[in-house]
Amino acid sequence: MTYSRDTTSISELTGQPVSTWSEDWQHECEAKAVLAMSKEQRNTFFNGRKDESGKTLDRGVIAIRGLKAAEDLKALMEKLQDARMR
C-alpha cells in the first residue's frame, strides 16, 4: 500500500493550499461538518440535550468549550457559507 506525502488541501475559505495538519484546517473541517447537520442536530451540537425532567443527557459545545468558542465556530460557519456563495 502506498501513501501520499501531500499533506495540503485547498481551503474553501481562502482558495489557498493549507496544511491538513494545521488548526486552521481542523476548524474549517469542523465548520463543514456542522453545516452538513440538520437544524435540530446543530441545535443539539451547540446546546446539548436534556430529558423531560431536565437532566442533562448530552452536553453541547457551549457547555464543554464555552460561549466564545461556540461563537467563533458559528462565525467560521458564516464565512464558509459566504465563500460558497461566491
Short mmCIF file of N, CA, C and O in Angstrom, two decimals:
data_model
loop_
_atom_site.label_atom_id
_atom_site.label_comp_id
_atom_site.label_asym_id
_atom_site.label_seq_id
_atom_site.Cartn_x
_atom_site.Cartn_y
_atom_site.Cartn_z
N MET A 1 0.85 -1.17 0.00
CA MET A 1 0.00 0.00 0.00
C MET A 1 0.90 1.23 0.00
O MET A 1 1.87 1.31 0.73
N THR A 2 0.54 2.21 -0.82
CA THR A 2 1.33 3.45 -0.86
C THR A 2 0.51 4.58 -0.27
O THR A 2 -0.72 4.58 -0.33
N TYR A 3 1.22 5.52 0.30
CA TYR A 3 0.58 6.68 0.90
C TYR A 3 1.11 7.94 0.26
O TYR A 3 2.29 8.04 -0.04
N SER A 4 0.24 8.90 0.08
CA SER A 4 0.65 10.19 -0.46
C SER A 4 1.35 11.00 0.61
O SER A 4 0.95 11.01 1.77
N ARG A 5 2.37 11.69 0.23
CA ARG A 5 3.07 12.57 1.16
C ARG A 5 2.49 13.99 1.11
O ARG A 5 2.92 14.86 1.83
N ASP A 6 1.55 14.21 0.21
CA ASP A 6 0.93 15.52 0.09
C ASP A 6 0.03 15.76 1.28
O ASP A 6 -0.98 15.09 1.46
N THR A 7 0.40 16.70 2.12
CA THR A 7 -0.40 16.98 3.32
C THR A 7 -1.02 18.37 3.24
O THR A 7 -1.19 19.04 4.24
N THR A 8 -1.36 18.77 2.02
CA THR A 8 -2.06 20.04 1.86
C THR A 8 -3.36 19.79 1.12
O THR A 8 -3.52 18.82 0.41
N SER A 9 -4.27 20.72 1.33
CA SER A 9 -5.54 20.70 0.64
C SER A 9 -5.91 22.16 0.37
O SER A 9 -5.35 23.06 0.98
N ILE A 10 -6.83 22.39 -0.51
CA ILE A 10 -7.24 23.75 -0.83
C ILE A 10 -8.38 24.16 0.11
O ILE A 10 -9.40 23.49 0.20
N SER A 11 -8.18 25.26 0.79
CA SER A 11 -9.18 25.79 1.72
C SER A 11 -10.33 26.41 0.93
O SER A 11 -10.11 27.17 -0.01
N GLU A 12 -11.55 26.07 1.32
CA GLU A 12 -12.72 26.72 0.70
C GLU A 12 -12.79 28.18 1.09
O GLU A 12 -13.33 29.00 0.36
N LEU A 13 -12.28 28.52 2.25
CA LEU A 13 -12.35 29.89 2.75
C LEU A 13 -11.41 30.83 2.00
O LEU A 13 -11.78 31.95 1.66
N THR A 14 -10.19 30.36 1.75
CA THR A 14 -9.18 31.24 1.16
C THR A 14 -8.85 30.89 -0.28
O THR A 14 -8.29 31.73 -0.99
N GLY A 15 -9.13 29.67 -0.69
CA GLY A 15 -8.75 29.23 -2.02
C GLY A 15 -7.26 28.90 -2.12
O GLY A 15 -6.76 28.62 -3.20
N GLN A 16 -6.57 28.93 -1.01
CA GLN A 16 -5.13 28.69 -0.95
C GLN A 16 -4.85 27.32 -0.34
O GLN A 16 -5.65 26.81 0.43
N PRO A 17 -3.68 26.76 -0.66
CA PRO A 17 -3.31 25.50 -0.01
C PRO A 17 -3.13 25.70 1.49
O PRO A 17 -2.64 26.74 1.94
N VAL A 18 -3.54 24.72 2.25
CA VAL A 18 -3.39 24.75 3.70
C VAL A 18 -2.96 23.36 4.16
O VAL A 18 -3.40 22.36 3.59
N SER A 19 -2.11 23.31 5.15
CA SER A 19 -1.66 22.03 5.68
C SER A 19 -2.82 21.32 6.35
O SER A 19 -3.55 21.91 7.15
N THR A 20 -2.98 20.05 6.03
CA THR A 20 -4.06 19.28 6.64
C THR A 20 -3.73 18.91 8.09
O THR A 20 -4.54 18.29 8.76
N TRP A 21 -2.55 19.31 8.56
CA TRP A 21 -2.16 19.10 9.96
C TRP A 21 -2.39 20.36 10.78
O TRP A 21 -2.19 20.36 11.99
N SER A 22 -2.83 21.45 10.17
CA SER A 22 -2.95 22.73 10.87
C SER A 22 -4.27 22.87 11.61
O SER A 22 -5.27 22.21 11.28
N GLU A 23 -4.28 23.77 12.59
CA GLU A 23 -5.52 24.06 13.31
C GLU A 23 -6.53 24.75 12.40
O GLU A 23 -7.73 24.55 12.55
N ASP A 24 -6.04 25.57 11.45
CA ASP A 24 -6.96 26.22 10.52
C ASP A 24 -7.77 25.18 9.74
O ASP A 24 -8.98 25.33 9.56
N TRP A 25 -7.09 24.14 9.28
CA TRP A 25 -7.78 23.08 8.54
C TRP A 25 -8.75 22.34 9.45
O TRP A 25 -9.86 22.01 9.07
N GLN A 26 -8.34 22.08 10.68
CA GLN A 26 -9.20 21.40 11.65
C GLN A 26 -10.48 22.20 11.87
O GLN A 26 -11.59 21.65 11.84
N HIS A 27 -10.35 23.51 12.06
CA HIS A 27 -11.51 24.36 12.29
C HIS A 27 -12.42 24.41 11.06
O HIS A 27 -13.65 24.37 11.18
N GLU A 28 -11.80 24.48 9.87
CA GLU A 28 -12.60 24.52 8.65
C GLU A 28 -13.38 23.21 8.47
O GLU A 28 -14.56 23.23 8.12
N CYS A 29 -12.74 22.08 8.75
CA CYS A 29 -13.42 20.78 8.63
C CYS A 29 -14.57 20.67 9.63
O CYS A 29 -15.63 20.14 9.31
N GLU A 30 -14.35 21.17 10.85
CA GLU A 30 -15.43 21.12 11.84
C GLU A 30 -16.60 21.98 11.39
O GLU A 30 -17.76 21.56 11.48
N ALA A 31 -16.32 23.17 10.84
CA ALA A 31 -17.40 24.04 10.36
C ALA A 31 -18.17 23.36 9.23
O ALA A 31 -19.40 23.42 9.19
N LYS A 32 -17.46 22.68 8.32
CA LYS A 32 -18.13 21.95 7.23
C LYS A 32 -19.04 20.85 7.79
O LYS A 32 -20.16 20.67 7.31
N ALA A 33 -18.55 20.13 8.78
CA ALA A 33 -19.33 19.04 9.37
C ALA A 33 -20.59 19.57 10.05
O ALA A 33 -21.67 18.98 9.92
N VAL A 34 -20.46 20.68 10.75
CA VAL A 34 -21.63 21.25 11.45
C VAL A 34 -22.64 21.79 10.44
O VAL A 34 -23.84 21.63 10.60
N LEU A 35 -22.15 22.40 9.35
CA LEU A 35 -23.06 22.89 8.32
C LEU A 35 -23.82 21.76 7.64
O LEU A 35 -24.94 21.96 7.17
N ALA A 36 -23.25 20.58 7.62
CA ALA A 36 -23.91 19.43 7.00
C ALA A 36 -25.02 18.85 7.88
O ALA A 36 -25.84 18.05 7.41
N MET A 37 -25.06 19.26 9.14
CA MET A 37 -26.08 18.76 10.07
C MET A 37 -27.42 19.44 9.80
O MET A 37 -27.49 20.54 9.28
N SER A 38 -28.49 18.76 10.23
CA SER A 38 -29.81 19.38 10.18
C SER A 38 -29.88 20.47 11.25
O SER A 38 -29.03 20.52 12.15
N LYS A 39 -30.89 21.31 11.17
CA LYS A 39 -31.04 22.39 12.16
C LYS A 39 -31.17 21.81 13.57
O LYS A 39 -30.59 22.33 14.52
N GLU A 40 -31.92 20.74 13.71
CA GLU A 40 -32.11 20.10 15.03
C GLU A 40 -30.79 19.53 15.55
O GLU A 40 -30.45 19.70 16.73
N GLN A 41 -30.05 18.85 14.69
CA GLN A 41 -28.75 18.30 15.09
C GLN A 41 -27.78 19.41 15.49
O GLN A 41 -27.03 19.27 16.45
N ARG A 42 -27.80 20.50 14.74
CA ARG A 42 -26.93 21.64 15.04
C ARG A 42 -27.28 22.24 16.39
O ARG A 42 -26.40 22.58 17.19
N ASN A 43 -28.57 22.37 16.69
CA ASN A 43 -29.01 22.90 17.97
C ASN A 43 -28.52 22.00 19.11
O ASN A 43 -28.02 22.49 20.13
N THR A 44 -28.64 20.69 18.94
CA THR A 44 -28.16 19.75 19.96
C THR A 44 -26.64 19.83 20.08
O THR A 44 -26.10 19.80 21.19
N PHE A 45 -25.94 19.97 18.97
CA PHE A 45 -24.49 20.06 18.98
C PHE A 45 -24.03 21.26 19.82
O PHE A 45 -23.11 21.16 20.62
N PHE A 46 -24.70 22.39 19.66
CA PHE A 46 -24.30 23.60 20.39
C PHE A 46 -24.84 23.65 21.82
O PHE A 46 -24.15 24.08 22.72
N ASN A 47 -26.09 23.21 22.01
CA ASN A 47 -26.75 23.39 23.30
C ASN A 47 -26.89 22.12 24.14
O ASN A 47 -27.25 22.21 25.32
N GLY A 48 -26.66 20.96 23.57
CA GLY A 48 -26.80 19.71 24.31
C GLY A 48 -28.25 19.25 24.34
O GLY A 48 -29.11 19.83 23.68
N ARG A 49 -28.49 18.18 25.12
CA ARG A 49 -29.84 17.61 25.24
C ARG A 49 -30.16 17.36 26.70
O ARG A 49 -29.30 17.01 27.49
N LYS A 50 -31.44 17.51 27.03
CA LYS A 50 -31.94 17.20 28.38
C LYS A 50 -33.15 16.31 28.23
O LYS A 50 -33.86 16.35 27.23
N ASP A 51 -33.42 15.50 29.27
CA ASP A 51 -34.62 14.67 29.24
C ASP A 51 -35.80 15.47 29.77
O ASP A 51 -35.69 16.67 30.06
N GLU A 52 -36.95 14.83 29.90
CA GLU A 52 -38.18 15.51 30.32
C GLU A 52 -38.05 16.14 31.71
O GLU A 52 -38.68 17.15 32.00
N SER A 53 -37.25 15.54 32.57
CA SER A 53 -37.09 16.07 33.93
C SER A 53 -36.01 17.14 34.03
O SER A 53 -35.79 17.69 35.11
N GLY A 54 -35.37 17.44 32.90
CA GLY A 54 -34.34 18.47 32.91
C GLY A 54 -32.94 17.96 33.15
O GLY A 54 -31.99 18.73 33.22
N LYS A 55 -32.79 16.64 33.28
CA LYS A 55 -31.47 16.05 33.49
C LYS A 55 -30.69 16.09 32.17
O LYS A 55 -31.20 15.75 31.11
N THR A 56 -29.43 16.51 32.25
CA THR A 56 -28.59 16.61 31.06
C THR A 56 -28.24 15.23 30.53
O THR A 56 -27.72 14.39 31.26
N LEU A 57 -28.55 15.01 29.24
CA LEU A 57 -28.20 13.76 28.58
C LEU A 57 -26.88 13.92 27.83
O LEU A 57 -26.03 13.04 27.87
N ASP A 58 -26.74 15.02 27.12
CA ASP A 58 -25.52 15.33 26.36
C ASP A 58 -25.20 16.80 26.54
O ASP A 58 -26.10 17.64 26.45
N ARG A 59 -23.94 17.09 26.81
CA ARG A 59 -23.52 18.49 26.88
C ARG A 59 -23.16 18.96 25.48
O ARG A 59 -22.64 18.19 24.68
N GLY A 60 -23.44 20.20 25.21
CA GLY A 60 -23.12 20.75 23.90
C GLY A 60 -21.81 21.52 23.93
O GLY A 60 -21.13 21.60 24.95
N VAL A 61 -21.47 22.08 22.79
CA VAL A 61 -20.23 22.84 22.64
C VAL A 61 -20.16 23.99 23.64
O VAL A 61 -19.12 24.25 24.23
N ILE A 62 -21.27 24.66 23.87
CA ILE A 62 -21.27 25.81 24.79
C ILE A 62 -20.88 25.35 26.19
O ILE A 62 -20.06 26.00 26.84
N ALA A 63 -21.42 24.23 26.64
CA ALA A 63 -21.10 23.74 27.98
C ALA A 63 -19.67 23.20 28.07
O ALA A 63 -19.02 23.31 29.10
N ILE A 64 -19.19 22.61 26.99
CA ILE A 64 -17.87 21.99 27.01
C ILE A 64 -16.76 23.00 26.76
O ILE A 64 -15.78 23.07 27.50
N ARG A 65 -16.90 23.79 25.69
CA ARG A 65 -15.82 24.70 25.28
C ARG A 65 -16.04 26.15 25.69
O ARG A 65 -15.11 26.94 25.66
N GLY A 66 -17.28 26.49 25.98
CA GLY A 66 -17.60 27.86 26.36
C GLY A 66 -18.29 28.62 25.23
O GLY A 66 -18.24 28.24 24.06
N LEU A 67 -18.93 29.71 25.61
CA LEU A 67 -19.70 30.52 24.66
C LEU A 67 -18.82 31.12 23.57
O LEU A 67 -19.19 31.15 22.40
N LYS A 68 -17.65 31.61 23.93
CA LYS A 68 -16.74 32.25 22.95
C LYS A 68 -16.37 31.26 21.85
O LYS A 68 -16.40 31.60 20.66
N ALA A 69 -16.04 30.02 22.21
CA ALA A 69 -15.68 29.01 21.21
C ALA A 69 -16.86 28.71 20.29
O ALA A 69 -16.68 28.54 19.08
N ALA A 70 -18.05 28.64 20.85
CA ALA A 70 -19.25 28.39 20.04
C ALA A 70 -19.50 29.55 19.08
O ALA A 70 -19.82 29.34 17.91
N GLU A 71 -19.32 30.77 19.55
CA GLU A 71 -19.50 31.95 18.70
C GLU A 71 -18.44 31.98 17.60
O GLU A 71 -18.74 32.33 16.45
N ASP A 72 -17.21 31.60 17.92
CA ASP A 72 -16.14 31.55 16.91
C ASP A 72 -16.48 30.53 15.83
O ASP A 72 -16.28 30.78 14.63
N LEU A 73 -16.98 29.37 16.23
CA LEU A 73 -17.36 28.33 15.28
C LEU A 73 -18.51 28.81 14.40
O LEU A 73 -18.49 28.63 13.18
N LYS A 74 -19.49 29.46 14.98
CA LYS A 74 -20.61 29.98 14.19
C LYS A 74 -20.14 31.04 13.20
O LYS A 74 -20.61 31.08 12.06
N ALA A 75 -19.21 31.89 13.61
CA ALA A 75 -18.66 32.91 12.71
C ALA A 75 -17.92 32.25 11.54
O ALA A 75 -18.05 32.69 10.39
N LEU A 76 -17.17 31.20 11.82
CA LEU A 76 -16.46 30.49 10.77
C LEU A 76 -17.45 29.81 9.82
O LEU A 76 -17.24 29.80 8.60
N MET A 77 -18.54 29.30 10.35
CA MET A 77 -19.57 28.69 9.52
C MET A 77 -20.18 29.73 8.57
O MET A 77 -20.41 29.45 7.40
N GLU A 78 -20.41 30.94 9.07
CA GLU A 78 -20.94 32.01 8.23
C GLU A 78 -19.96 32.38 7.13
O GLU A 78 -20.35 32.58 5.97
N LYS A 79 -18.67 32.46 7.46
CA LYS A 79 -17.64 32.76 6.45
C LYS A 79 -17.63 31.68 5.37
O LYS A 79 -17.49 31.97 4.19
N LEU A 80 -17.75 30.44 5.80
CA LEU A 80 -17.74 29.33 4.85
C LEU A 80 -18.96 29.39 3.94
O LEU A 80 -18.85 29.18 2.73
N GLN A 81 -20.12 29.71 4.50
CA GLN A 81 -21.33 29.85 3.68
C GLN A 81 -21.16 30.98 2.67
O GLN A 81 -21.54 30.86 1.51
N ASP A 82 -20.59 32.10 3.12
CA ASP A 82 -20.34 33.23 2.22
C ASP A 82 -19.37 32.84 1.10
O ASP A 82 -19.58 33.21 -0.06
N ALA A 83 -18.32 32.10 1.45
CA ALA A 83 -17.34 31.67 0.45
C ALA A 83 -18.00 30.75 -0.58
O ALA A 83 -17.67 30.79 -1.76
N ARG A 84 -18.93 29.93 -0.14
CA ARG A 84 -19.62 29.02 -1.05
C ARG A 84 -20.57 29.75 -1.98
O ARG A 84 -20.89 29.26 -3.05
N MET A 85 -21.04 30.92 -1.57
CA MET A 85 -21.97 31.70 -2.38
C MET A 85 -21.25 32.42 -3.53
O MET A 85 -21.87 32.75 -4.53
N ARG A 86 -19.95 32.63 -3.37
CA ARG A 86 -19.17 33.34 -4.42
C ARG A 86 -18.92 32.48 -5.61
O ARG A 86 -19.03 31.40 -5.79
#
